[in-house]
CSV table of C-alpha atoms in Angstrom, one decimal:
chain,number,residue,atom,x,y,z
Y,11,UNK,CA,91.2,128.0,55.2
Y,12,UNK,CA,93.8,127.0,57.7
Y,13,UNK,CA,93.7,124.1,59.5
Y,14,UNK,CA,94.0,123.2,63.6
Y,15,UNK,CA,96.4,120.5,64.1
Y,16,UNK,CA,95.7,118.5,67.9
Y,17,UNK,CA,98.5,118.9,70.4
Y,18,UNK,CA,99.2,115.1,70.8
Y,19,UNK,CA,99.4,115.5,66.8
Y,20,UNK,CA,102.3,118.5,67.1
Y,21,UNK,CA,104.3,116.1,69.8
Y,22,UNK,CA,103.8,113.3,67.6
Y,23,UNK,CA,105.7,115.3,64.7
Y,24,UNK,CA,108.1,116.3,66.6
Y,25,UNK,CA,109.2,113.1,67.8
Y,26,UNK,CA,109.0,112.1,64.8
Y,27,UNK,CA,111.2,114.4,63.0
Y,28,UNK,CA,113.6,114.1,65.6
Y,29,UNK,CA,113.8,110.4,65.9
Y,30,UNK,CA,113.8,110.1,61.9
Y,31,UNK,CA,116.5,113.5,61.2
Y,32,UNK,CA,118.6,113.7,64.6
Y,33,UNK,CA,118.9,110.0,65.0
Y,34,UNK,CA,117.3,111.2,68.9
Y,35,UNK,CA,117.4,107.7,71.1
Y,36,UNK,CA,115.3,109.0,73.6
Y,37,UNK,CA,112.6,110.7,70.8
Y,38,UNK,CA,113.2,107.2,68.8
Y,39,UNK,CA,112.3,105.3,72.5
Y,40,UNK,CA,108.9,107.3,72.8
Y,41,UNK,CA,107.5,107.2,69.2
Y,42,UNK,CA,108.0,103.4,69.2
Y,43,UNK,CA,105.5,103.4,72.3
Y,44,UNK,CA,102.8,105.6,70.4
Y,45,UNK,CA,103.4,102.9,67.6
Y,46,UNK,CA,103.5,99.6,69.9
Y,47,UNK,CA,99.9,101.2,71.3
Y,48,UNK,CA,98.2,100.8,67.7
Y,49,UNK,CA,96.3,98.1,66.6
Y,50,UNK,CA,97.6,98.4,63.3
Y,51,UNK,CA,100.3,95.5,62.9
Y,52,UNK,CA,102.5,97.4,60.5
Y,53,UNK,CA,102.7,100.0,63.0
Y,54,UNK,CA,103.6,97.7,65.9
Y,55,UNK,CA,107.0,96.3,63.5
Y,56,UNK,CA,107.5,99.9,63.1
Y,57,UNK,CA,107.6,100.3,67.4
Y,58,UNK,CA,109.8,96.5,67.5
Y,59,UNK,CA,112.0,98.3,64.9
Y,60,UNK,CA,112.9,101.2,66.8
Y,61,UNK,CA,113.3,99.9,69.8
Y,62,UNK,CA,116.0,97.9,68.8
Y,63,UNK,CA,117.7,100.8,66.9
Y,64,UNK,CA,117.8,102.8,70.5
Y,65,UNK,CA,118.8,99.4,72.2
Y,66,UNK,CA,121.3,98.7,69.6
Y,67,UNK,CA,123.1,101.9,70.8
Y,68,UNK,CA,122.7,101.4,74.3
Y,69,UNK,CA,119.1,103.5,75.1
Y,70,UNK,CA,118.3,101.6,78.2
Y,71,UNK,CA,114.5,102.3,78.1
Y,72,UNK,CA,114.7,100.8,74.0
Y,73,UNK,CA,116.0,97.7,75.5
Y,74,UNK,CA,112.9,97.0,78.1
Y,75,UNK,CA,110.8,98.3,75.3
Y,76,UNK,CA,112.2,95.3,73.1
Y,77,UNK,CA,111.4,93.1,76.2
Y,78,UNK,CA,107.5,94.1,76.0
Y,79,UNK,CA,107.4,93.4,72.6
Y,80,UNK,CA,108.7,89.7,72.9
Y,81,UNK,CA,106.5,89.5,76.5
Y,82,UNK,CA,103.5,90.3,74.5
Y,83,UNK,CA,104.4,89.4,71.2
Y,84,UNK,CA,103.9,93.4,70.0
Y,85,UNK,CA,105.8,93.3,66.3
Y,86,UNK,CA,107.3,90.2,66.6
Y,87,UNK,CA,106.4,86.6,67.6
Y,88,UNK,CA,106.1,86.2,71.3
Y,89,UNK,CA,109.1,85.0,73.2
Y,90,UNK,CA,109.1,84.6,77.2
Y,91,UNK,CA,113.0,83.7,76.8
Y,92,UNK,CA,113.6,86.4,74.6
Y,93,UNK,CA,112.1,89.1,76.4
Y,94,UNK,CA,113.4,87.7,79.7
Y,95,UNK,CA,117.3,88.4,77.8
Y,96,UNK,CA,116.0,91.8,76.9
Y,97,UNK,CA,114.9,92.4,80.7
Y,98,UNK,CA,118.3,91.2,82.0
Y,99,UNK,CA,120.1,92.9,79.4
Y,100,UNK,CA,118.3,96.0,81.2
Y,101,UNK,CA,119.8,95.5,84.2
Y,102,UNK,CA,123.6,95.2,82.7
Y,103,UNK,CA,122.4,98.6,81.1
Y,104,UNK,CA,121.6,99.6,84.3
Y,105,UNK,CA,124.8,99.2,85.7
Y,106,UNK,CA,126.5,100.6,82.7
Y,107,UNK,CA,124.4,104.0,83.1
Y,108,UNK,CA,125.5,104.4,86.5
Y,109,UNK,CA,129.2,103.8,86.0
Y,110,UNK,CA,129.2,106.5,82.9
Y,111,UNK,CA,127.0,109.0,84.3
Y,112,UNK,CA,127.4,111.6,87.7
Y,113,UNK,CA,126.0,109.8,91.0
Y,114,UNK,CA,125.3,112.2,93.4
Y,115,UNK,CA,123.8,109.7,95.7
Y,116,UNK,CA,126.6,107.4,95.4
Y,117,UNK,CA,129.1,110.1,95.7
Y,118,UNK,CA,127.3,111.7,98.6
Y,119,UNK,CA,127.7,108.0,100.3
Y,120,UNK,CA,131.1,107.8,100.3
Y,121,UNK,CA,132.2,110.8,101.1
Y,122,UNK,CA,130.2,110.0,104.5
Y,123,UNK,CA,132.1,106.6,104.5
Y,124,UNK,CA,135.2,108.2,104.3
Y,125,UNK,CA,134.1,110.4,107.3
Y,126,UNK,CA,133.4,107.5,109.3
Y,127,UNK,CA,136.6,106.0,108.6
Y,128,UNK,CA,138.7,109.0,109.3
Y,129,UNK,CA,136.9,108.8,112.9
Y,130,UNK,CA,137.9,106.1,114.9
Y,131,UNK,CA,135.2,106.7,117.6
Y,132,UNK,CA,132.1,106.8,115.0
Y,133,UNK,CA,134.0,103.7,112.7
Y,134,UNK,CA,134.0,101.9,115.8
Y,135,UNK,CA,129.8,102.9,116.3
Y,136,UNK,CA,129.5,101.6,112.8
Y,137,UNK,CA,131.4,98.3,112.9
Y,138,UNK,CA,129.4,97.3,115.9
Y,139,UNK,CA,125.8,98.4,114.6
Y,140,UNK,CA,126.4,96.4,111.3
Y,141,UNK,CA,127.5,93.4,113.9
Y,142,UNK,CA,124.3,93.7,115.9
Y,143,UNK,CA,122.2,93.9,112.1
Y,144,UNK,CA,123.3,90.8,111.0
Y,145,UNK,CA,122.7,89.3,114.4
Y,146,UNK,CA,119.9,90.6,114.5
Y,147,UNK,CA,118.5,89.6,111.1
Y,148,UNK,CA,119.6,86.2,111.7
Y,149,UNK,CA,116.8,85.5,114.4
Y,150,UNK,CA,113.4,83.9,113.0
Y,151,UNK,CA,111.8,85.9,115.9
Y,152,UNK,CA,113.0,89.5,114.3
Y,153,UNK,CA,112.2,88.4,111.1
Y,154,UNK,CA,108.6,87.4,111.9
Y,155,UNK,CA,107.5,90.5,114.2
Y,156,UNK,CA,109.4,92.5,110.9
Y,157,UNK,CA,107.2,90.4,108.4
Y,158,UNK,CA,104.4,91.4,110.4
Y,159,UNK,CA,104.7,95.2,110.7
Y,160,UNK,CA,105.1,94.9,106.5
Y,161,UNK,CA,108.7,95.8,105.9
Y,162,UNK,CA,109.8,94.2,102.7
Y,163,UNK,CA,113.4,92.3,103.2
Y,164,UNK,CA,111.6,90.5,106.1
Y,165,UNK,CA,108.8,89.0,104.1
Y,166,UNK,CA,111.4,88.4,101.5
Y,167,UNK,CA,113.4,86.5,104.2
Y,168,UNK,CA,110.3,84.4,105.4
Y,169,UNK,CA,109.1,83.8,102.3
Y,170,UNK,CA,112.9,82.1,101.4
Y,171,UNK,CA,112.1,80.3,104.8
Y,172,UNK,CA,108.3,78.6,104.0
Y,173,UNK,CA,109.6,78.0,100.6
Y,174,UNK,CA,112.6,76.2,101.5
Y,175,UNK,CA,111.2,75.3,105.1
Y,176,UNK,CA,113.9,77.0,106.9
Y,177,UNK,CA,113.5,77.3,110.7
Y,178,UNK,CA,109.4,76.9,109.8
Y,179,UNK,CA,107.1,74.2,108.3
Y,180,UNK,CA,107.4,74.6,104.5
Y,181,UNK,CA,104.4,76.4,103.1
Y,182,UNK,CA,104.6,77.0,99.1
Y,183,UNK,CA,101.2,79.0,99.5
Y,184,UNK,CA,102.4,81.3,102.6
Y,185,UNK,CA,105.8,82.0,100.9
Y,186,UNK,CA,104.6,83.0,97.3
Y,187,UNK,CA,102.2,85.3,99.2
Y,188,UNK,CA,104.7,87.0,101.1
Y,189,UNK,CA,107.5,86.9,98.6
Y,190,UNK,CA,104.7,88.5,96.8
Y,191,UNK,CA,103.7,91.3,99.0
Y,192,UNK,CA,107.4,92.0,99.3
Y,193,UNK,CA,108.0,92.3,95.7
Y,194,UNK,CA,105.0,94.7,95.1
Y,195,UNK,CA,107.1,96.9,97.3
Y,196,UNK,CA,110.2,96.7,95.1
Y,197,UNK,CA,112.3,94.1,97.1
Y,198,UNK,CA,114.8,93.1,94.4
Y,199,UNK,CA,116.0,89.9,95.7
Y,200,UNK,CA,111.7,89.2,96.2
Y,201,UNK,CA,111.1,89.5,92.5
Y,202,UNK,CA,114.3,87.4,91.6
Y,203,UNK,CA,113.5,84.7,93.9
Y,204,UNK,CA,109.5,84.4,92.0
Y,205,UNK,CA,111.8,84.2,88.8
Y,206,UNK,CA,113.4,81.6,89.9
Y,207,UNK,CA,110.5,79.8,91.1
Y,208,UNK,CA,108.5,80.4,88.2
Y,209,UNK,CA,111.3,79.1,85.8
Y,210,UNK,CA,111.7,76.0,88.0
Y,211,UNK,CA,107.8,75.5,87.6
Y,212,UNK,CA,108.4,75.8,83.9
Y,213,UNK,CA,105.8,78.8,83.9
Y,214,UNK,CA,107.6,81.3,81.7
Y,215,UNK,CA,104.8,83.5,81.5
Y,216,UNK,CA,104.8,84.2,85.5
Y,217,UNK,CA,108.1,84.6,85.0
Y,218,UNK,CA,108.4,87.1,82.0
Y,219,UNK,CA,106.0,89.1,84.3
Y,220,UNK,CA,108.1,89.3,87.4
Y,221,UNK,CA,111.5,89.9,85.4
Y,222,UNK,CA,109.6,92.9,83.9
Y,223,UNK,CA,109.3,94.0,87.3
Y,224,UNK,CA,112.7,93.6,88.6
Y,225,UNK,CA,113.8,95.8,84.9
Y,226,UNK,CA,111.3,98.7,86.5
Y,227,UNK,CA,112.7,98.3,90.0
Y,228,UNK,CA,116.1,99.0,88.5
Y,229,UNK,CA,115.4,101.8,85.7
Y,230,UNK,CA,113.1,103.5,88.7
Y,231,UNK,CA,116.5,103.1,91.3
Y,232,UNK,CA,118.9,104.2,88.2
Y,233,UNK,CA,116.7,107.4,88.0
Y,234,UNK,CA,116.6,107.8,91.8
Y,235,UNK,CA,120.7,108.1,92.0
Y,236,UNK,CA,121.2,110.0,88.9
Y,237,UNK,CA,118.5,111.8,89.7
Y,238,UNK,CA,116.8,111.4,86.1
């Protein structure tokens, strides 16, 4: 009598044979989640464990997997410094991954910077658009009717004004809310600026949360200009 063995099972083996005989990062990276989903604790040290076996050797995805585990205290004792470490050591991975690896985003950029410079017409163009964007971004009136219309450096900018009280009357409230709305749209420098705040309020659990965001922001970006 034979038996009938689930699909989910079959993947499962698999990744497990080729995380346990190929020494597979990636295959290591993805059984550790099925493990860090169980409820079963000796299963969860078994997820903390191979995440840091991938992150060890540089698996970029291991290393925000290691951050989860210390956010949420999955295999290991809960650690809002820790996994904050683990979340920035994501982003140095980041950059790593991108310096090692083709960019045909990046590559695609400069060759059209390089076409810009060889034309002394169109570098002129250039030079005097980015002169008129930073003028431009500069005024509290652009940066309000931008806010308004949703684009996300402008509510990052005028949240950094309420919260600081720049050119406005300080508003804690209004600048969380629009730093906020800014980081749900993947504005780095709006998630970093909530991790700072957080830290100076000395609520590491807020910001644990946000850092985990800003270690999406930049695998999702990684993946965009390697085209992973």
């Amino acid at each position: 009598m034979g038996y009938e063995i689930s699909e989910n099972a079959q993947k499962f083996l698999t990744l497990y044979k080729e995380a346990k005989d190929k020494r597979n990062l990636k295959a290591q990276y993805e059984l550790a989640n099925y493990y860090a989903g169980s409820k079963d604790e000796t299963l969860r040290k078994k997820a903390y464990s191979l995440y840091k076996k991938a992150a060890d050797k540089g698996y970029t995805e291991a290393l925000f997997g290691l951050g989860v585990c210390y956010e949420f205290g999955i295999g290991i004792k809960q650690d809002f410094l820790k996994a904050m470490l683990q979340y920035r050591r994501v982003d140095i991975s980041v950059t790593n991954d991108i310096m090692t690896n083709p960019d045909p985003i990046g590559e695609a950029e400069n060759r059209r910077l390089q076409e810009i410079m060889a034309d002394g017409e169109a570098y002129a163009e250039f030079e005097a658009f980015l002169d008129e964007d930073i003028r431009e971004t500069d005024v509290l009136e652009t940066d309000i009717a931008l806010a308004e219309t949703g684009d996300r450096k402008a509510m990052h900018r005028m949240g950094c004004r309420y919260l600081d009280g720049k050119g406005v009357d300080k508003d804690e409230e209004k600048a969380l809310e629009l730093l906020k709305l800014s980081a749900e749209q993947g504005c780095d420098e709006a998630i970093m600026k909530l991790v700072d705040y957080y830290r100076l309020k000395h609520d590491l659990k807020k910001a644990t949360r946000w850092y985990r965001q800003y270690a999406i922001e930049r695998i999702k970006w990684r993946n965009r200009r390697l085209g992973w």
